Structure formats: structure tokens, C-alpha cells
mmCIF file of C-alpha atoms in Angstrom:
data_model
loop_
_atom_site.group_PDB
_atom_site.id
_atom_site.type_symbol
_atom_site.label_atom_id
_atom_site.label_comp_id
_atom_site.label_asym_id
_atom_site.label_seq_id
_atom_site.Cartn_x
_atom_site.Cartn_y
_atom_site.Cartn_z
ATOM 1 C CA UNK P 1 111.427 68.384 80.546
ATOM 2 C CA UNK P 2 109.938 69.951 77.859
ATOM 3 C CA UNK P 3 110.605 71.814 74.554
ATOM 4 C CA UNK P 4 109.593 75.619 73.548
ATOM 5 C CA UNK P 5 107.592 75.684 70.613
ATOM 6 C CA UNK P 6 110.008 79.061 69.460
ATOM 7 C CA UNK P 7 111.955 76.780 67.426
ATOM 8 C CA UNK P 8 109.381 75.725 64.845
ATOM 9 C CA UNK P 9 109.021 78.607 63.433
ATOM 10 C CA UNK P 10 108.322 78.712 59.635
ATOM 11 C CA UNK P 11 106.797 81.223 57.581
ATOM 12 C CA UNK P 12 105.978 78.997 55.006
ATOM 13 C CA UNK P 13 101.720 79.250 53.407
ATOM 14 C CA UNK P 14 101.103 76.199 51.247
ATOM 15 C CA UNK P 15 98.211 74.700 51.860
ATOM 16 C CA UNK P 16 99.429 71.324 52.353
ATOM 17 C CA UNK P 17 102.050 72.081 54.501
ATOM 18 C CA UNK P 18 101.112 74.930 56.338
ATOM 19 C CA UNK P 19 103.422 76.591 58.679
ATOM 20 C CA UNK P 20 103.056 74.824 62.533
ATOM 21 C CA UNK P 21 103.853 77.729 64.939
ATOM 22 C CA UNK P 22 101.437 80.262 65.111
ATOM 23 C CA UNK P 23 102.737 83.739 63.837
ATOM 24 C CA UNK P 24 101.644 86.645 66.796
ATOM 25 C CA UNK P 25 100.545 90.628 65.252
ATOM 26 C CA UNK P 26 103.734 92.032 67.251
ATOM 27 C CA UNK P 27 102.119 94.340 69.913
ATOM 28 C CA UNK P 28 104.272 97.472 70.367
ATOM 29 C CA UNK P 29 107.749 98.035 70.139
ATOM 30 C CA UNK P 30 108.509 99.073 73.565
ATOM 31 C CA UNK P 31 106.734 98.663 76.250
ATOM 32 C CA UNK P 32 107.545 101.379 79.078
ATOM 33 C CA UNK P 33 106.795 100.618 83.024
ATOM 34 C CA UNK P 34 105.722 102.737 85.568
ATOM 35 C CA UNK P 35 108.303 104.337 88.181
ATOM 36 C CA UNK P 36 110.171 101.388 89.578
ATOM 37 C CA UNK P 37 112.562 102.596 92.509
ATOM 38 C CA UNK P 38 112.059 106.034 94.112
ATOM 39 C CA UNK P 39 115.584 107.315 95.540
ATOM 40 C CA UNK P 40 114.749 108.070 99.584
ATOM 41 C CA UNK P 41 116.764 110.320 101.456
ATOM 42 C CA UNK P 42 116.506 110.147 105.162
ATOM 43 C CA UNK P 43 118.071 113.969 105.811
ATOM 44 C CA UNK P 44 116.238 116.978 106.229
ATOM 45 C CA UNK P 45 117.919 119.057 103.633
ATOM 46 C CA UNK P 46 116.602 117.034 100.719
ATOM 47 C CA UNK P 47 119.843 116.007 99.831
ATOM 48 C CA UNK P 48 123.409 116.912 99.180
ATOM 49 C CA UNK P 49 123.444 119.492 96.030
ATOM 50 C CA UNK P 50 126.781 118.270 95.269
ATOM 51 C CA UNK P 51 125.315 114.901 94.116
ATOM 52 C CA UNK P 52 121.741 116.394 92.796
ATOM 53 C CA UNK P 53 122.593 119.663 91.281
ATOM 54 C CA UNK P 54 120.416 121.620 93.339
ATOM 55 C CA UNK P 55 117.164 123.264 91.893
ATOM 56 C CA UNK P 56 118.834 124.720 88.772
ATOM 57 C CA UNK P 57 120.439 121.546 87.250
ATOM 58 C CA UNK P 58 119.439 121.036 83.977
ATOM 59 C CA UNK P 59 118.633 117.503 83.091
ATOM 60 C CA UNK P 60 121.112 116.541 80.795
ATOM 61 C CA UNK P 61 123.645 118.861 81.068
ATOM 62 C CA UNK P 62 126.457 116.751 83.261
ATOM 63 C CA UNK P 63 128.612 114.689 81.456
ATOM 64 C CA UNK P 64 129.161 110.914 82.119
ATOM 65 C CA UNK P 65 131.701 110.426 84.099
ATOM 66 C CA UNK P 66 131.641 106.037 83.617
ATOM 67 C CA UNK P 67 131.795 104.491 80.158
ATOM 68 C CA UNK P 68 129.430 101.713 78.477
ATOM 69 C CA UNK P 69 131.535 98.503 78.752
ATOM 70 C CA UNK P 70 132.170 96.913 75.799
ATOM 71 C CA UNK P 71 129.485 95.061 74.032
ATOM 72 C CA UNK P 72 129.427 91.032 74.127
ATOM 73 C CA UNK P 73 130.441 89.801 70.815
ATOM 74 C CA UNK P 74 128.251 87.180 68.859
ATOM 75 C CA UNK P 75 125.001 88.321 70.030
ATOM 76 C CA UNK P 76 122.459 88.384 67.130
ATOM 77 C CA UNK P 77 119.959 91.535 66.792
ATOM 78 C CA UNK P 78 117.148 92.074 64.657
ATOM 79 C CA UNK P 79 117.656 94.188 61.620
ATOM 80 C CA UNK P 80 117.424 98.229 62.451
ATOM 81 C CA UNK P 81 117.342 97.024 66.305
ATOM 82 C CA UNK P 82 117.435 100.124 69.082
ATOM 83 C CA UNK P 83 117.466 99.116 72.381
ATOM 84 C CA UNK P 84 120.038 98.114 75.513
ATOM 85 C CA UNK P 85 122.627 95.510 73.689
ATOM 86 C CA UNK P 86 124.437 92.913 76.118
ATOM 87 C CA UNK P 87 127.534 94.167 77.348
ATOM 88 C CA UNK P 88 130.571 92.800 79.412
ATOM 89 C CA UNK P 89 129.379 94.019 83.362
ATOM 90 C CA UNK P 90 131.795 94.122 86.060
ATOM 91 C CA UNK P 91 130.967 95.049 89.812
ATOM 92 C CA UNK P 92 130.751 98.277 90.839
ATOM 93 C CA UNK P 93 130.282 98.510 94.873
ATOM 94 C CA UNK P 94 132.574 97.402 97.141
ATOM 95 C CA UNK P 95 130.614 94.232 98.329
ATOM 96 C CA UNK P 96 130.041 95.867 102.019
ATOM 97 C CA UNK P 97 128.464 98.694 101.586
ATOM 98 C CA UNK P 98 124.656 98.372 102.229
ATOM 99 C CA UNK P 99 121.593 99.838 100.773
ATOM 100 C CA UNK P 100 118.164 99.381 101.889
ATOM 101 C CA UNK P 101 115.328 98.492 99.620
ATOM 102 C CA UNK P 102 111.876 98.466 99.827
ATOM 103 C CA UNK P 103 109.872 96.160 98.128
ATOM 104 C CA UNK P 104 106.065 94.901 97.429
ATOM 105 C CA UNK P 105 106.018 90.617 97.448
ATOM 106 C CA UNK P 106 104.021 88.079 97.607
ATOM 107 C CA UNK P 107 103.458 85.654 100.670
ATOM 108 C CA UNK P 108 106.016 82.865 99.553
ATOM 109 C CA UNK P 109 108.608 85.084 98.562
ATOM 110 C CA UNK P 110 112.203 85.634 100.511
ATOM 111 C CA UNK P 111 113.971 88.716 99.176
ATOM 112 C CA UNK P 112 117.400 87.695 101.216
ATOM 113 C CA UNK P 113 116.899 84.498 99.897
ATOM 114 C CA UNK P 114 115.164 85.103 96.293
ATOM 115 C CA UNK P 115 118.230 83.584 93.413
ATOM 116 C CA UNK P 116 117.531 86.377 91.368
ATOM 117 C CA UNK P 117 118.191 89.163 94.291
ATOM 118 C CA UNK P 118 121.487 87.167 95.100
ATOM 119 C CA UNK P 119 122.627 87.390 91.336
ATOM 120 C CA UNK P 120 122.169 91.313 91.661
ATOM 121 C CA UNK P 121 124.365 91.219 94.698
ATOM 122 C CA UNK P 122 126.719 89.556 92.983
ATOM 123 C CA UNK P 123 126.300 91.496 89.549
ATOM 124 C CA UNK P 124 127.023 94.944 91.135
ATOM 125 C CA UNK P 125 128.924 94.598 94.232
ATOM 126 C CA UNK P 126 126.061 96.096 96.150
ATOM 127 C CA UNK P 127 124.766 94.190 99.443
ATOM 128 C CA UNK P 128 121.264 94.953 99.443
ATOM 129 C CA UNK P 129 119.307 94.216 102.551
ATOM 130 C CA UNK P 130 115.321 94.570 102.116
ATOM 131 C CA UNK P 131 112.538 96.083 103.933
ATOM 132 C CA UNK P 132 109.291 94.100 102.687
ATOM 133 C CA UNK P 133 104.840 94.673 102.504
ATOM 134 C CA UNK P 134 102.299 92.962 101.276
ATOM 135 C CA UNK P 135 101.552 93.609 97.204
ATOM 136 C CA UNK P 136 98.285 95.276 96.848
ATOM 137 C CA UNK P 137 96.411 97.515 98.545
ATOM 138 C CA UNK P 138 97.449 96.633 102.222
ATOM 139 C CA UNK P 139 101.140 96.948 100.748
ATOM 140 C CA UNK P 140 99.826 100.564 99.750
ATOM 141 C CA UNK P 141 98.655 101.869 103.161
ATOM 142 C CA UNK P 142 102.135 100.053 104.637
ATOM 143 C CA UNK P 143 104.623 102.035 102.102
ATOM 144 C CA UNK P 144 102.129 105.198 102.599
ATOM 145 C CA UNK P 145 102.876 104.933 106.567
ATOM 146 C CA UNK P 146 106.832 104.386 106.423
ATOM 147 C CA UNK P 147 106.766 108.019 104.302
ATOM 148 C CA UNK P 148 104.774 109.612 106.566
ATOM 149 C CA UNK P 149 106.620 108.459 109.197
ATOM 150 C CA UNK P 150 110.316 109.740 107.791
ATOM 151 C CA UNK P 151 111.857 106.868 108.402
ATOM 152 C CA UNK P 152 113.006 105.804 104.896
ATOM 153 C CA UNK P 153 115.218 103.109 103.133
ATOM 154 C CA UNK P 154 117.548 104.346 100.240
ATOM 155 C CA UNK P 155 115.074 103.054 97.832
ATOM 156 C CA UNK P 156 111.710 101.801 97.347
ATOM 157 C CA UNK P 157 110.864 99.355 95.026
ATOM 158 C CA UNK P 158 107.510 100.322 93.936
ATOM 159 C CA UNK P 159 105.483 101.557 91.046
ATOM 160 C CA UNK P 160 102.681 103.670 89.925
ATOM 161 C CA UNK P 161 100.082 101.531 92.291
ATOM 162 C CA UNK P 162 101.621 103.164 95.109
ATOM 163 C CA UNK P 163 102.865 106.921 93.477
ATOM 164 C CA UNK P 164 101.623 108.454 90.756
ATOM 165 C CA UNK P 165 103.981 111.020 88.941
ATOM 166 C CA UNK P 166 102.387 113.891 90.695
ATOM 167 C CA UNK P 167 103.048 112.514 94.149
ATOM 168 C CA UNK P 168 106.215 112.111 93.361
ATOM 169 C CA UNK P 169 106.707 115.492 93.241
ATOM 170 C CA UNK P 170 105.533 116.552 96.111
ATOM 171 C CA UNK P 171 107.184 114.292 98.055
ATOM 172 C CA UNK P 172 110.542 115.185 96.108
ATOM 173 C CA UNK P 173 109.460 119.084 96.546
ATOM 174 C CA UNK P 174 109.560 118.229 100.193
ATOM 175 C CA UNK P 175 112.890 116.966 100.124
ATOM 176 C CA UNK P 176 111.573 113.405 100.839
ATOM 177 C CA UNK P 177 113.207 111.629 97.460
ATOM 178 C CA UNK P 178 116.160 113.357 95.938
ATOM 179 C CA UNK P 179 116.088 113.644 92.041
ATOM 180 C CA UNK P 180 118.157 111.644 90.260
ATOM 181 C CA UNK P 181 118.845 113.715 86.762
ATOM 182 C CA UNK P 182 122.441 114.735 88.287
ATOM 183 C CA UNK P 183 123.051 111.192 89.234
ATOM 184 C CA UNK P 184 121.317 109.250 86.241
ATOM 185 C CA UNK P 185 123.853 112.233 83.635
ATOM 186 C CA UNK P 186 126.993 110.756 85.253
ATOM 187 C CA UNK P 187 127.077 107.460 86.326
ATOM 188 C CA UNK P 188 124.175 105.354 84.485
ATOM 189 C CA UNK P 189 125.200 105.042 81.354
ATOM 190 C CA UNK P 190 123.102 102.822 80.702
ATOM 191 C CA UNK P 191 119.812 104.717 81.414
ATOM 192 C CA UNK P 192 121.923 107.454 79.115
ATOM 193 C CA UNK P 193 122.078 105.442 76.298
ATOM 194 C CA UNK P 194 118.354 104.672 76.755
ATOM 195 C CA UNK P 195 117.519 108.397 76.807
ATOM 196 C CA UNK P 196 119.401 108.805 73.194
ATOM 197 C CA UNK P 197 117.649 106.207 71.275
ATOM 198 C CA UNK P 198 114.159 106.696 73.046
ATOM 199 C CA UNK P 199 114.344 111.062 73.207
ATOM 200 C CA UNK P 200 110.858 111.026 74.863
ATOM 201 C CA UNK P 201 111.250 108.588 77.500
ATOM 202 C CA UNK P 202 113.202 111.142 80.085
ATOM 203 C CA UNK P 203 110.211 113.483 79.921
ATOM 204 C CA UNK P 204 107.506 110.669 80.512
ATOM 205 C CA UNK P 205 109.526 109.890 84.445
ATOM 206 C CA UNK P 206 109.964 112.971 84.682
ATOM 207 C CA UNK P 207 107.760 114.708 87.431
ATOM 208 C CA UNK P 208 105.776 118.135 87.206
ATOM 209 C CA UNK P 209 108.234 120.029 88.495
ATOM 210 C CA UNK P 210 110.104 118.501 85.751
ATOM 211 C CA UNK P 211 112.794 116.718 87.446
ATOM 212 C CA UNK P 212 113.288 112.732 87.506
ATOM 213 C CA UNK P 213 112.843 111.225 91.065
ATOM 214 C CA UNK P 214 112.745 107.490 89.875
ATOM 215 C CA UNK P 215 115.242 105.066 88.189
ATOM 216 C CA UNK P 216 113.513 104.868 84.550
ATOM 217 C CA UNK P 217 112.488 101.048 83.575
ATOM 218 C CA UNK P 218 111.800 100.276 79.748
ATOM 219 C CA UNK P 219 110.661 96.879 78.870
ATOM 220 C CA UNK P 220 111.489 95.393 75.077
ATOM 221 C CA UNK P 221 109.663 92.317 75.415
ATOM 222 C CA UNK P 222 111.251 90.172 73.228
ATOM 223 C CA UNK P 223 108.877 87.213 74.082
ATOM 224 C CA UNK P 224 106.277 89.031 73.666
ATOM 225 C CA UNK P 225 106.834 90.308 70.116
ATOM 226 C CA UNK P 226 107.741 87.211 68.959
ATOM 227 C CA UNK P 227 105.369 84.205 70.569
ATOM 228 C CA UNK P 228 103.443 85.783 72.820
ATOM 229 C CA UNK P 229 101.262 82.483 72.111
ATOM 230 C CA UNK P 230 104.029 79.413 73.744
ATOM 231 C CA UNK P 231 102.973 75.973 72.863
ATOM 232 C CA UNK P 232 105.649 73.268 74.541
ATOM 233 C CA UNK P 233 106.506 69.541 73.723
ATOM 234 C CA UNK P 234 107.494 66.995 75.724
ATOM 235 C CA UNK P 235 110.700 66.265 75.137
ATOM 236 C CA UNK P 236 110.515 62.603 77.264
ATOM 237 C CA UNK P 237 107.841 61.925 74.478
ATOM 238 C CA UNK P 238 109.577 62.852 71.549
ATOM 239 C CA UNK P 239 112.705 61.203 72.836
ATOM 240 C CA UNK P 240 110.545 57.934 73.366
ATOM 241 C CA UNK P 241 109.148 57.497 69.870
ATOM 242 C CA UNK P 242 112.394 58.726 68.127
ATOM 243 C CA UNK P 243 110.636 62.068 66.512
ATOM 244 C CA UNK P 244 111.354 65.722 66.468
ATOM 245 C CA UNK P 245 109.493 68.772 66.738
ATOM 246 C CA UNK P 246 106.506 69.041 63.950
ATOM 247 C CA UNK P 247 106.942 72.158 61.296
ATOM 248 C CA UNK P 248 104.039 71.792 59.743
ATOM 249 C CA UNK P 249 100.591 70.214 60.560
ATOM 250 C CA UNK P 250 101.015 67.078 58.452
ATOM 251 C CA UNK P 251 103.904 66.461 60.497
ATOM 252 C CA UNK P 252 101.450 67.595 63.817
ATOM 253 C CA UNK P 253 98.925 64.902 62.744
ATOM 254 C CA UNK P 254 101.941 62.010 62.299
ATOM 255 C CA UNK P 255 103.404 63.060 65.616
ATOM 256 C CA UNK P 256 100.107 62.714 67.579
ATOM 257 C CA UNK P 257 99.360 59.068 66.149
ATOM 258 C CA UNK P 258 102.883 58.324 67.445
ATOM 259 C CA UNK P 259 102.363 59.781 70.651
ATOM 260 C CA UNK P 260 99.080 57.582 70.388
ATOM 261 C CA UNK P 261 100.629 54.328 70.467
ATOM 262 C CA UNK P 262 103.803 55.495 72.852
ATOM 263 C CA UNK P 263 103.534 52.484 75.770
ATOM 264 C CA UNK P 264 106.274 55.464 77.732
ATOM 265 C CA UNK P 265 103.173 57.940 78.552
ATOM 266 C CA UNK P 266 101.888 57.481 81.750
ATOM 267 C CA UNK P 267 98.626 56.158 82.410
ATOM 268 C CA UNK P 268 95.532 58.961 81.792
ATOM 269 C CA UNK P 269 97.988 61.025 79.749
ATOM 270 C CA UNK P 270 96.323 63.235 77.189
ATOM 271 C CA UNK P 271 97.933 64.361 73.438
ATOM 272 C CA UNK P 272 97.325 67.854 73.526
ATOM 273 C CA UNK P 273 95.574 70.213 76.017
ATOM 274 C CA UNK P 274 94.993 73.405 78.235
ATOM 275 C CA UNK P 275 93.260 74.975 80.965
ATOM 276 C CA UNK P 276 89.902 76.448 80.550
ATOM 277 C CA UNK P 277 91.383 79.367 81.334
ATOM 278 C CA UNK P 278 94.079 79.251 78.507
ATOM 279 C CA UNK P 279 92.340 77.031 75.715
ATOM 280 C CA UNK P 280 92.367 80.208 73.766
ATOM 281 C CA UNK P 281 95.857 80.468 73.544
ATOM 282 C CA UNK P 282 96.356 76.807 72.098
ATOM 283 C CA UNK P 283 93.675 77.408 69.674
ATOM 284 C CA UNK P 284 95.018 80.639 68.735
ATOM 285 C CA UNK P 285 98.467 78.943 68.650
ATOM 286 C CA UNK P 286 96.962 76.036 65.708
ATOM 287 C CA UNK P 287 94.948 79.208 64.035
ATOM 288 C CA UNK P 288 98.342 81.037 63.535
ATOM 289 C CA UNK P 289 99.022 78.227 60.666
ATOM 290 C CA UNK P 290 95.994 79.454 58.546
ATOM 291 C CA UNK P 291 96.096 82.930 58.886
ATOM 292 C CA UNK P 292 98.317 85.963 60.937
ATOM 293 C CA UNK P 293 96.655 86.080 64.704
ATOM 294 C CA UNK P 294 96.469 88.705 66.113
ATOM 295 C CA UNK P 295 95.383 89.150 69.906
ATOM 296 C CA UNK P 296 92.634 91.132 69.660
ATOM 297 C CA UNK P 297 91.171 88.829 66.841
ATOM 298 C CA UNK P 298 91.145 92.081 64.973
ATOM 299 C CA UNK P 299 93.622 92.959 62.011
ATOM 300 C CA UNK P 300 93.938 96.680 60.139
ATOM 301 C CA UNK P 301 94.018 96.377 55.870
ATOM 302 C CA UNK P 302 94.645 99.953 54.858
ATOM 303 C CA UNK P 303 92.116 102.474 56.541
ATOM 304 C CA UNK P 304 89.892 99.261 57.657
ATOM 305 C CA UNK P 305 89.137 97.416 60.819
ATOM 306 C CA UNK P 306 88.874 93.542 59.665
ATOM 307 C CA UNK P 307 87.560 90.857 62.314
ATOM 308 C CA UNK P 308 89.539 87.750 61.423
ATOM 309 C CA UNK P 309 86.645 85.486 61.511
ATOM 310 C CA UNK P 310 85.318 86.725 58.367
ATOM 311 C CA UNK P 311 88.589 85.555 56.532
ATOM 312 C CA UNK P 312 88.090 82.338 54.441
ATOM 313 C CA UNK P 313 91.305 80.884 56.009
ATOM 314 C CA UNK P 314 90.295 81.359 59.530
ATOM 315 C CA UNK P 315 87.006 78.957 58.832
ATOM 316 C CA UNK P 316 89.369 76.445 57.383
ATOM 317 C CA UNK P 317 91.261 76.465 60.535
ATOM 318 C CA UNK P 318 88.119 75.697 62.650
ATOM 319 C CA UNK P 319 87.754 72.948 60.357
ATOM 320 C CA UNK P 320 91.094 71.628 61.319
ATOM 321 C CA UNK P 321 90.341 72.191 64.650
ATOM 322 C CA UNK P 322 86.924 70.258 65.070
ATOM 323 C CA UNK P 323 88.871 67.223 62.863
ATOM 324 C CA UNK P 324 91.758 67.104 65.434
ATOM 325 C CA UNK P 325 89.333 66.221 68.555
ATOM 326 C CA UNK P 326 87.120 64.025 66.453
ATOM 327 C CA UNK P 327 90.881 62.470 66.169
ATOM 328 C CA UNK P 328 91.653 62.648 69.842
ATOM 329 C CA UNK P 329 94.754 64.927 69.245
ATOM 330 C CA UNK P 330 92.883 67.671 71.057
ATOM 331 C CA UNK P 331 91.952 67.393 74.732
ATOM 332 C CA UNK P 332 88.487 68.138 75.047
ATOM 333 C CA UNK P 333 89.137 68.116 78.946
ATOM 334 C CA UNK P 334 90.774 71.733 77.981
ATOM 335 C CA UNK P 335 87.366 73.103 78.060
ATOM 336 C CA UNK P 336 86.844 72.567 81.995
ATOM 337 C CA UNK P 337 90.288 71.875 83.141
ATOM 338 C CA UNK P 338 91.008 74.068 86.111
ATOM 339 C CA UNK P 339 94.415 76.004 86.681
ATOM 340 C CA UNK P 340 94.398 73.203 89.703
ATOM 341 C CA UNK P 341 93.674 70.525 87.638
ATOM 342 C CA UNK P 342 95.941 71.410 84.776
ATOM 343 C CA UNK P 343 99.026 71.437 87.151
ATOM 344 C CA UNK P 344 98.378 68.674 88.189
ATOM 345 C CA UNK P 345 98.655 66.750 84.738
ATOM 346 C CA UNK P 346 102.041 68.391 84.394
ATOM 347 C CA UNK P 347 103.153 67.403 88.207
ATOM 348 C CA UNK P 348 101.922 63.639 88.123
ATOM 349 C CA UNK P 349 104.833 61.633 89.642
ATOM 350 C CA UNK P 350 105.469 59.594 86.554
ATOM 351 C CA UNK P 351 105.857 62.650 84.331
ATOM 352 C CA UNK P 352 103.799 65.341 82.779
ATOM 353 C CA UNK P 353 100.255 63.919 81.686
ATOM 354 C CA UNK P 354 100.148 65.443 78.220
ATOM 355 C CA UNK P 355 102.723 65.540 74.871
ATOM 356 C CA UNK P 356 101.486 68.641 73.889
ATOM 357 C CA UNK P 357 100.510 72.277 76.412
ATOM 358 C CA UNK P 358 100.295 75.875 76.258
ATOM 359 C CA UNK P 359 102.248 77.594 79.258
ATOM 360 C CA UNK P 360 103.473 80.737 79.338
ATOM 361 C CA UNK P 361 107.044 81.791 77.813
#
């Protein structure tokens, strides 16, 4: 039970009170993912030119033949925003009719059973059934057998690990995936929508032969962009000495002598910590109060490169640093804690072992 650290954000620079919640460079509007499900088509004939247009379609000439629903009211968007917005969905398949997906998972992982593949189903009206491999390269020689073989779902789930864009289209060529431009024109209005705020995205899926044989995926990480960094409180903590989340890092430093003297924390419980493997992130998380953070630790001023560490404010946030584990805020554990050993602060029986961790959003 714990609290994101995304609501303490403050953009506030005195000195004294400095802002508590690290301010992230925003990396890249968009972020744009490889080919995500290939359209199989077990016929000869390369499918039905009815549905694909045959060889002289022109992307983009069809018109769509299902509207956007309308949008869902209240939802907030950043100023000059271009993207998907949230809209009211209803089903669209019939609930019997079946298609076949192929799909790379990991060992522990049910696709029939899976929530999220259940809330699709439910979502579109579309009863999927999957055909799974291993992710990675044994996955690879698996998904590279079934094509050989002819023998395909409607769709694998796969990206540019297993195809690249050029395989693609020889394998569409060959009439082994069908191209979806025909398709995608008039009845994903969606992707359509996509294609007019983001003019250069249908040509990067597109194939050589300059026709789209996978279902475009675009990515606007919103977490990202806006704490990539993720600190989280516990919120049986907080609840236990009657505080709430710190905004700046006088309020940081009150908190963690409260959490100090808490008799509620279990026994061994640390204030503030991390894996070895993520201390970086905390400390970049505290750093983001002195100065902006960027992830590369580098910053551009005009037509200059700028390491950070040169920057008077980022020594006076080492400074702070070094005082908060002479203090005991700061877990000096977070320096050798394994992944293993890390979980297993937050999974102790009587409740997570710290007040204070960095996990990811």
C-alpha cells in the first residue's frame, strides 16, 4: 500500500524550500514501436482483393467506412496535445467469432488466462484464442518454422526481433501476410486519425514495396515524459504518524525523523532505500530538487553540451545527499541490495521494510 511520488510535484526553486520531486528532461515526444501484429493469411491467393485492394490500391485512397466514437468528456490534456484522446468504445465482433494469435511470452504467463487479454475480449467482441513460443531467440526459430511451414494463425503478435521491414515484404510479396492499407483506410479509425496528426508514421510501417503489412503501434509515454524517475511512500507509514506526502525537502527531513520514532514499522525496516541496481534512480530522484535531471546526466544550453556535474547546484545536492545518510534517512544497504534482496524488504509479512523506495511507474 503505497503512494506514487507523481503527486508532489512542485516547480518551486528557493533554496530553502526546494521543490521535492525530481523534475525528468522529457525524452521524446513519441515514441514509435516496431511492427506489432503481422496479418497471416492461410490461402494461396494472398488474399481476397476485395478486402486488400489488390496491387494497385493506393494507401489512403478508401474512405472510412466506421466513425471515431465520441470522445470521453472531462479528460484533461496537456496544452497543444496531438495524440489518440479517450473515447466512448463499444464492441465490435460478435463475441463467437474466433481469431488466432500468435504471441512471444514468458514462462509464467497464460494468454487464455492473462486479465489484460480477457479485457480485450471483452473490449471488442473478438474471442481470441492464442498460439504461444518462447520470447527470445528460441521464440525466433519457433515463429520462423510455423511460416515456413504455411500453417498460419490470423495474426502474429511479434515485432522487429523476429521481422524486419524487409522480410515483411517478401513474405507479403509471396502472398504469406495480406497488406492491410485497404483495411487500416476503412475500418480503423483510429490508426486513421494517427496517420493525420503523425503524416510520417504510415511510411515508416510501411514495407519496400511500399505497402503496410502490420497493424501500426505508437507509444506516447506519458509516464515516461513526466517521472520517468518514481519514488513511492508508504502510505501504512504516513497513515501511522498522521503526516502527508513531503513537497519540499524540509518537509523530507521532518517526515524521516517521524518515520524514525514510528513504533508501527516493522522490525529491520529502513527510511529510505533501493537496489544496487536502481540507487541511481533515487539519487537522481533527490538531485531533481537542485537542478533539472536529465537521464543522460547531460543537458544542451544553446549550441553547447553541458555535463551537469559541473553545475554549482548539482554539488550542493551531493551535499544533501552525504548529510541525509550521516542522518540515517538514506539506506546505505542501497549500495549492495540485490533485486532479491530488495523484494524481499517490500514482501516481509508484516509489511514493506522501508517508508521510502524507488520502483518503477
Amino acid at each position: 500500500s503505497c503512494e506514487a511520488g507523481s503527486g508532489l510535484v512542485s516547480l518551486s526553486s528557493g533554496v530553502g524550500r526546494r521543490s521535492f520531486l525530481g523534475r525528468s528532461a522529457l525524452v521524446g515526444a513519441v515514441a514509435v514501436g516496431g511492427p506489432l501484429v503481422l496479418a497471416g493469411c492461410g490461402g494461396e491467393d494472398g488474399g481476397d482483393e476485395g478486402v486488400t485492394g489488390g496491387d494497385d490500391y493506393v494507401p489512403g485512397s478508401a474512405a472510412l467506412k466506421v466513425e471515431l466514437p465520441p470522445e470521453v468528456e472531462g479528460v484533461l490534456y496537456p496544452e497543444g496535445y496531438v495524440g489518440p484522446k479517450a473515447r466512448e468504445l463499444e464492441p465490435f465482433g460478435d463475441g463467437e467469432t474466433e481469431f488466432t494469435i500468435l504471441s512471444q511470452v514468458d514462462p509464467d504467463m497464460d494468454m487464455a488466462t492473462n486479465y489484460y487479454s480477457g479485457l480485450v475480449e471483452e473490449k471488442t467482441g473478438v474471442k481470441a484464442s492464442y498460439v504461444t513460443v518462447p520470447a527470445g531467440e528460441d521464440g525466433k526459430t519457433k515463429v520462423n518454422a510455423i511460416v515456413a511451414g504455411g500453417d498460419l494463425p490470423d495474426a502474429l503478435m511479434v515485432g522487429q526481433g523476429i521481422f524486419n521491414l524487409s522480410e515483411i515484404s517478401i513474405y507479403g510479396q509471396q502472398g504469406m501476410f495480406i497488406p492491410l492499407d485497404k483495411l487500416i483506410d476503412e475500418n480503423a479509425p483510429h490508426i486513421v486519425d494517427m496517420f493525420g496528426a503523425f503524416p510520417d508514421m504510415r511510411k515508416q510501417y510501411s514495407s519496400p514495396d511500399g505497402k503496410l503489412y502490420a497493424v501500426p503501434s505508437m507509444n506516447d509515454c506519458y509516464h515516461c515524459k513526466a517521472a520517468n524517475v518514481r519514488t513511492w511512500i508508504n502510505s501504512r507509514w504516513l497513515e501511522g504518524v498522521g503526516a502527508t506526502a513531503p513537497e519540499t525537502l524540509d518537509e523530507f527531513d521532518v517526515l524521516m525523523d517521524e518515520f524514525r520514532g514510528f513504533s508501527g514499522k516493522p522490525e529491520g525496516s529502513v527510511l529510505a532505500t533501493a537496489s544496487a541496481e536502481t540507487m541511481l534512480n533515487l539519487v537522481q530522484f533527490f538531485l531533481g530538487s537542485f537542478l533539472e535531471m536529465p537521464e543522460l546526466w547531460v543537458r544542451r544550453s544553446g549550441e553547447t553540451i553541458e555535463w551537469i556535474h559541473e553545475d554549482p547546484a548539482f554539488r550542493e545536492g551531493i551535499v544533501w545527499l552525504q548529510q541525509q545518510f550521516i542522518k540515517g534517512n538514506l539506506d546505505a544497504g542501497m549500495f549492495a541490495n540485490t533485486p532479491e534482496q530488495y523484494q524481499k524488504l517490500g514482501d516481509a509479512t508484516d509489511g514493506p521494510k522501508f517508508g521510502i523506495a524507488y520502483g518503477y511507474s
